Coordinates of C-alpha atoms and ligand atoms in Angstrom, one line a residue:
M1 CA 179.9 83.4 -25.2
T2 CA 182.8 82.3 -27.3
E3 CA 185.6 80.5 -25.4
A4 CA 189.1 81.9 -25.6
P5 CA 191.3 79.6 -27.7
A6 CA 193.4 77.3 -25.5
L7 CA 197.0 78.1 -25.4
Y8 CA 198.7 75.0 -26.8
P9 CA 201.3 74.2 -25.7
A10 CA 201.0 76.3 -22.5
P11 CA 204.0 78.7 -22.1
G12 CA 207.0 76.9 -20.8
V13 CA 205.5 73.4 -21.3
D14 CA 206.9 71.1 -23.9
P15 CA 204.4 69.8 -26.4
P16 CA 203.5 66.1 -26.2
I17 CA 205.2 63.8 -28.7
T18 CA 202.9 61.4 -30.4
S19 CA 202.9 59.9 -33.8
E20 CA 199.1 60.3 -34.2
G21 CA 198.4 63.1 -36.6
H22 CA 202.1 64.0 -36.5
E23 CA 203.8 61.5 -38.7
S24 CA 205.6 63.9 -40.9
I25 CA 209.3 64.5 -41.2
E26 CA 209.9 67.8 -42.9
L27 CA 213.0 70.0 -43.5
Q28 CA 212.4 73.5 -44.8
H29 CA 215.2 75.5 -46.2
V30 CA 217.8 73.8 -44.0
T31 CA 221.4 75.0 -44.2
K32 CA 224.0 73.5 -42.0
R33 CA 227.5 74.9 -41.8
F34 CA 230.4 73.4 -39.9
G35 CA 232.8 76.3 -39.9
K36 CA 233.6 77.0 -43.5
V37 CA 232.0 73.8 -44.8
T38 CA 228.4 73.9 -45.9
A39 CA 227.2 70.4 -45.4
L40 CA 223.5 71.1 -46.2
D41 CA 222.6 74.0 -48.5
D42 CA 219.0 75.2 -48.5
V43 CA 217.5 71.7 -48.3
S44 CA 213.7 71.3 -48.4
V45 CA 212.4 67.8 -48.3
S46 CA 209.7 65.8 -46.6
F47 CA 209.8 62.0 -46.1
V48 CA 206.8 59.7 -46.8
P49 CA 205.4 58.3 -43.5
R50 CA 205.3 54.5 -43.1
K51 CA 207.5 53.9 -46.1
V52 CA 211.2 53.3 -46.9
N53 CA 212.8 56.6 -47.9
V54 CA 216.4 56.4 -49.2
L55 CA 219.1 59.1 -49.4
L56 CA 221.6 58.6 -52.2
G57 CA 224.7 60.7 -52.8
L58 CA 228.5 60.7 -53.0
S59 CA 230.6 60.6 -49.9
G60 CA 230.4 64.0 -48.3
S61 CA 227.1 65.0 -50.0
G62 CA 225.4 65.5 -46.7
K63 CA 223.4 62.2 -46.1
S64 CA 224.5 61.6 -42.5
T65 CA 224.2 65.3 -41.7
L66 CA 220.6 65.3 -43.0
L67 CA 219.7 62.2 -41.0
R68 CA 221.2 63.7 -37.8
H69 CA 218.9 66.7 -38.2
V70 CA 215.8 64.5 -38.1
N71 CA 216.4 63.4 -34.4
G72 CA 218.1 66.7 -33.4
L73 CA 221.7 65.3 -33.1
H74 CA 222.4 68.4 -35.3
R75 CA 220.5 71.6 -35.3
P76 CA 220.3 73.7 -38.5
T77 CA 222.3 76.8 -39.0
D78 CA 219.2 78.1 -40.9
G79 CA 215.8 76.7 -41.6
T80 CA 213.4 74.4 -39.8
V81 CA 213.1 70.7 -39.1
T82 CA 209.8 69.1 -37.9
T83 CA 209.8 65.5 -36.8
L84 CA 206.6 63.8 -35.6
G85 CA 205.2 67.3 -34.8
T86 CA 208.3 68.4 -32.9
P87 CA 210.1 71.5 -34.1
V88 CA 213.6 70.1 -33.8
H89 CA 215.3 73.3 -34.7
S90 CA 214.0 75.1 -31.5
A91 CA 213.1 72.2 -29.2
S92 CA 214.6 71.9 -25.7
E93 CA 217.2 69.2 -25.0
R94 CA 214.5 67.5 -22.8
T95 CA 212.0 67.5 -25.7
L96 CA 214.7 66.1 -28.0
R97 CA 215.4 63.3 -25.6
R98 CA 211.8 62.4 -25.6
L99 CA 211.7 62.6 -29.4
R100 CA 214.6 60.2 -29.7
G101 CA 212.5 57.7 -27.8
R102 CA 210.3 57.6 -30.9
V103 CA 213.1 57.8 -33.4
G104 CA 215.4 54.8 -33.5
M105 CA 218.8 54.8 -35.3
I106 CA 221.1 52.2 -36.7
F107 CA 224.6 52.7 -38.1
Q108 CA 227.1 51.2 -40.5
H109 CA 229.3 49.8 -37.7
F110 CA 226.3 48.6 -35.6
H111 CA 227.6 50.1 -32.3
L112 CA 226.9 47.0 -30.2
V113 CA 228.8 46.3 -27.0
G114 CA 230.9 43.3 -28.2
S115 CA 231.5 41.8 -24.8
M116 CA 227.8 41.8 -23.8
S117 CA 225.3 39.1 -24.8
V118 CA 223.1 39.7 -27.8
L119 CA 220.0 39.8 -25.5
E120 CA 221.5 42.4 -23.2
N121 CA 222.5 44.5 -26.2
V122 CA 218.8 44.5 -27.2
C123 CA 217.7 45.4 -23.7
T124 CA 219.9 48.5 -23.8
G125 CA 217.5 49.9 -26.3
R126 CA 215.2 50.5 -23.4
L127 CA 217.7 52.4 -21.2
G128 CA 216.1 55.7 -22.2
S129 CA 212.9 54.7 -20.5
L130 CA 214.3 53.0 -17.4
R131 CA 215.6 54.8 -14.3
G132 CA 219.0 54.1 -13.0
P133 CA 222.0 52.2 -14.3
R134 CA 221.7 48.6 -15.6
I135 CA 224.6 46.2 -15.5
G136 CA 224.0 42.6 -16.5
L137 CA 221.0 41.0 -18.2
F138 CA 219.2 40.4 -15.0
S139 CA 219.3 44.0 -13.9
Y140 CA 216.6 44.6 -16.6
P141 CA 212.9 43.9 -15.7
R142 CA 211.6 40.6 -16.8
A143 CA 209.1 42.3 -19.2
V144 CA 212.0 44.0 -20.9
R145 CA 214.0 40.8 -21.3
E146 CA 210.9 39.1 -22.7
D147 CA 210.3 41.9 -25.1
A148 CA 214.0 41.8 -26.2
M149 CA 213.6 38.1 -26.9
E150 CA 210.6 38.8 -29.0
Q151 CA 212.5 41.3 -31.1
L152 CA 215.3 38.8 -31.5
V153 CA 212.7 36.2 -32.8
R154 CA 211.5 38.8 -35.3
V155 CA 215.0 39.4 -36.7
G156 CA 215.7 35.7 -36.8
L157 CA 218.3 35.5 -34.0
A158 CA 216.6 34.0 -31.0
D159 CA 219.2 31.2 -31.0
K160 CA 222.0 33.6 -30.6
A161 CA 220.5 35.5 -27.6
F162 CA 223.1 34.3 -25.0
Q163 CA 226.2 34.6 -27.3
R164 CA 228.6 37.5 -27.0
A165 CA 227.7 40.1 -29.6
D166 CA 231.2 40.2 -31.1
T167 CA 231.0 36.5 -32.0
L168 CA 228.3 37.2 -34.6
S169 CA 228.8 38.0 -38.3
G170 CA 228.3 41.6 -39.6
G171 CA 224.9 40.9 -41.0
Q172 CA 223.8 39.2 -37.7
Q173 CA 225.2 42.2 -35.7
Q174 CA 223.2 44.6 -37.8
R175 CA 220.1 42.5 -37.1
V176 CA 220.8 42.8 -33.4
A177 CA 221.1 46.6 -33.8
I178 CA 217.7 46.6 -35.6
A179 CA 216.2 44.6 -32.7
R180 CA 217.7 47.1 -30.2
A181 CA 216.1 49.9 -32.1
L182 CA 212.7 48.1 -32.4
I183 CA 212.4 47.5 -28.6
Q184 CA 211.9 51.3 -28.4
D185 CA 208.8 50.8 -30.5
P186 CA 209.9 53.7 -32.7
A187 CA 207.6 55.5 -35.2
V188 CA 210.7 56.4 -37.2
L189 CA 213.9 54.5 -37.9
L190 CA 217.0 56.3 -39.2
A191 CA 219.5 54.0 -40.9
D192 CA 222.9 55.5 -41.8
E193 CA 224.5 53.2 -44.4
P194 CA 223.2 50.1 -42.6
V195 CA 224.7 47.7 -45.2
A196 CA 227.9 49.5 -46.1
S197 CA 230.1 47.0 -44.2
L198 CA 228.2 43.9 -45.4
D199 CA 228.6 41.5 -48.3
P200 CA 225.9 41.6 -51.0
V201 CA 223.9 38.7 -49.6
S202 CA 223.8 40.0 -46.1
S203 CA 223.0 43.5 -47.4
A204 CA 220.0 42.2 -49.2
G205 CA 218.9 40.3 -46.1
V206 CA 219.1 43.3 -43.9
I207 CA 217.3 45.6 -46.4
E208 CA 214.6 43.0 -46.9
L209 CA 214.2 42.8 -43.1
L210 CA 213.9 46.6 -42.8
T211 CA 211.3 46.9 -45.6
S212 CA 209.2 44.1 -44.2
I213 CA 209.3 45.6 -40.7
S214 CA 208.3 49.0 -42.1
E215 CA 205.2 47.4 -43.6
E216 CA 204.3 45.3 -40.5
R217 CA 204.7 48.2 -38.0
D218 CA 203.9 51.2 -40.2
L219 CA 207.4 52.4 -39.5
T220 CA 208.8 55.3 -41.4
I221 CA 212.4 54.5 -42.5
V222 CA 214.9 57.1 -43.7
C223 CA 218.0 55.3 -44.8
S224 CA 221.2 56.4 -46.4
L225 CA 222.7 54.0 -49.0
H226 CA 225.5 53.8 -51.5
Q227 CA 224.0 51.0 -53.4
V228 CA 221.8 52.4 -56.2
E229 CA 220.5 48.9 -57.2
I230 CA 219.3 48.2 -53.6
A231 CA 217.7 51.6 -53.5
L232 CA 215.8 51.1 -56.7
D233 CA 214.6 47.6 -55.6
F234 CA 213.5 48.4 -52.0
A235 CA 212.9 52.2 -51.6
H236 CA 209.5 53.8 -51.9
R237 CA 211.1 57.2 -52.3
I238 CA 214.6 58.3 -53.3
V239 CA 216.2 61.6 -52.5
G240 CA 219.5 62.4 -54.2
L241 CA 222.0 64.7 -52.6
R242 CA 224.9 66.4 -54.2
S243 CA 227.2 68.9 -52.4
G244 CA 224.6 69.4 -49.7
Q245 CA 221.7 70.1 -52.1
V246 CA 218.7 68.0 -53.2
V247 CA 219.2 67.2 -56.9
L248 CA 216.5 64.5 -57.2
D249 CA 213.4 63.6 -55.3
R250 CA 210.8 61.2 -56.5
T251 CA 209.4 57.7 -56.0
A252 CA 211.5 54.7 -57.0
A253 CA 208.7 53.7 -59.4
E254 CA 209.1 56.9 -61.3
M255 CA 212.9 56.7 -61.4
T256 CA 215.1 55.1 -64.0
R257 CA 218.5 53.6 -63.3
E258 CA 220.0 56.5 -65.4
D259 CA 218.3 59.0 -63.1
A260 CA 219.6 57.3 -60.0
Y261 CA 223.2 57.0 -61.3
G262 CA 223.0 60.6 -62.5
I263 CA 223.0 61.7 -58.8
Y264 CA 226.7 60.6 -58.8
S265 CA 227.7 62.5 -61.9
A266 CA 230.7 64.7 -61.1
V267 CA 229.1 68.1 -61.4
A268 CA 230.4 70.8 -59.0
A269 CA 227.8 73.3 -59.8
P270 CA 224.6 73.2 -57.8
V271 CA 221.4 72.2 -59.7
A272 CA 217.9 73.2 -58.8
V273 CA 215.5 70.3 -58.0
D274 CA 213.2 71.1 -60.9
D275 CA 216.0 71.5 -63.3
R276 CA 216.5 68.1 -64.9
S277 CA 219.4 69.2 -67.1
W278 CA 221.9 67.5 -64.7
R279 CA 220.6 64.2 -66.1
S280 CA 221.8 64.9 -69.6
P281 CA 224.7 62.7 -70.8
R282 CA 227.9 64.6 -70.8
Ligands
LIG301 N1 230.8 67.4 -37.2 C1 231.3 67.9 -38.4 N2 232.3 68.8 -38.3 C2 232.8 69.4 -39.5 N3 232.4 69.0 -40.7 C3 231.5 68.0 -40.8 C4 230.9 67.4 -39.6 N4 230.0 66.5 -40.1 C5 230.0 66.5 -41.4 N5 230.9 67.4 -41.8 C6 231.2 67.8 -43.2 O1 230.0 67.9 -43.9 C7 230.0 67.4 -45.2 C8 228.9 66.3 -45.3 O2 229.3 65.2 -44.5 P1 228.3 63.9 -44.3 O3 229.0 63.1 -43.3 O4 226.9 64.4 -44.0 O5 228.4 63.3 -45.7 P2 227.8 61.8 -46.2 O6 227.0 62.0 -47.4 O7 227.2 61.2 -45.0 O8 229.2 61.1 -46.6 P3 229.5 59.5 -46.5 O9 228.8 58.8 -47.6 O10 231.0 59.5 -46.6 O11 229.1 59.0 -45.1 C9 231.4 66.8 -45.4 O12 232.1 67.8 -46.1 C10 231.9 66.6 -44.0 O13 233.3 66.7 -43.9
LIG302 MG1 227.6 59.4 -44.0

């Protein structure tokens, strides 16, 4: 007798979130409107697992909006988003909270608590998995404090652990933010212009750190940047956005500097992904 196929997930039960076999991040025909503004316009893209994927594009082209769809901070007006096997477009808030436990995020302005010690800032990365409020470093379990210190060692800031976060330089603060994301043991790290506030030397240091951590931990990184040269040097894959549309999508190895700078050419008209005419000199 043939067994009836298992219902999976059972009705009303959220599917499990694992990275095993569900590494992909995929947007299919995603449109996002904010009132009359179309921030994303029929975007279909998938990111390469365990690699550094970079989004390039002018201010307002939709980079942050796209990143925020990956962890469900935004939901599409139309289309589907699947992250680590989770259908973000239709997931419950509870499922999204669990997904965000596997998807870390860092920002241009670091979002640290300046008055807190560096070590406590890193511990806060575990708040999602701890019950109850935590105030003060010693309100965190010892294992969390030890883990936080290990992350600080990895980002090269163990000697700053007990300093106030706001006494650190911008580059150091971004490293603390990376450590805070890593303590979640994420499968995916979203980085929204992580080096936009940093000088060129600190920028290169932070990007090098991100790429080496991606290799060590098989971490998928999706990172928005304004620096074409950094993208060409460090990205595995580059996706160009213009006016909410994908105008370029290929590996950095296959991309010329002219291609990459072409993403910024001032063309108002939307261009299809497979139409390379937007690259012609004008
Ligand atoms: N919450 C929102 N409400 C209304 N409009 C929004 C919202 N978020 C983004 N937009 C609009 O969507 C468009 C894309 O914005 P987005 O922030 O994604 O661009 P970006 O590429 O990240 O730009 P930047 O490089 O300046 O960070 C812009 O026109 C922006 O004004
Ligand atoms: Mg942005």
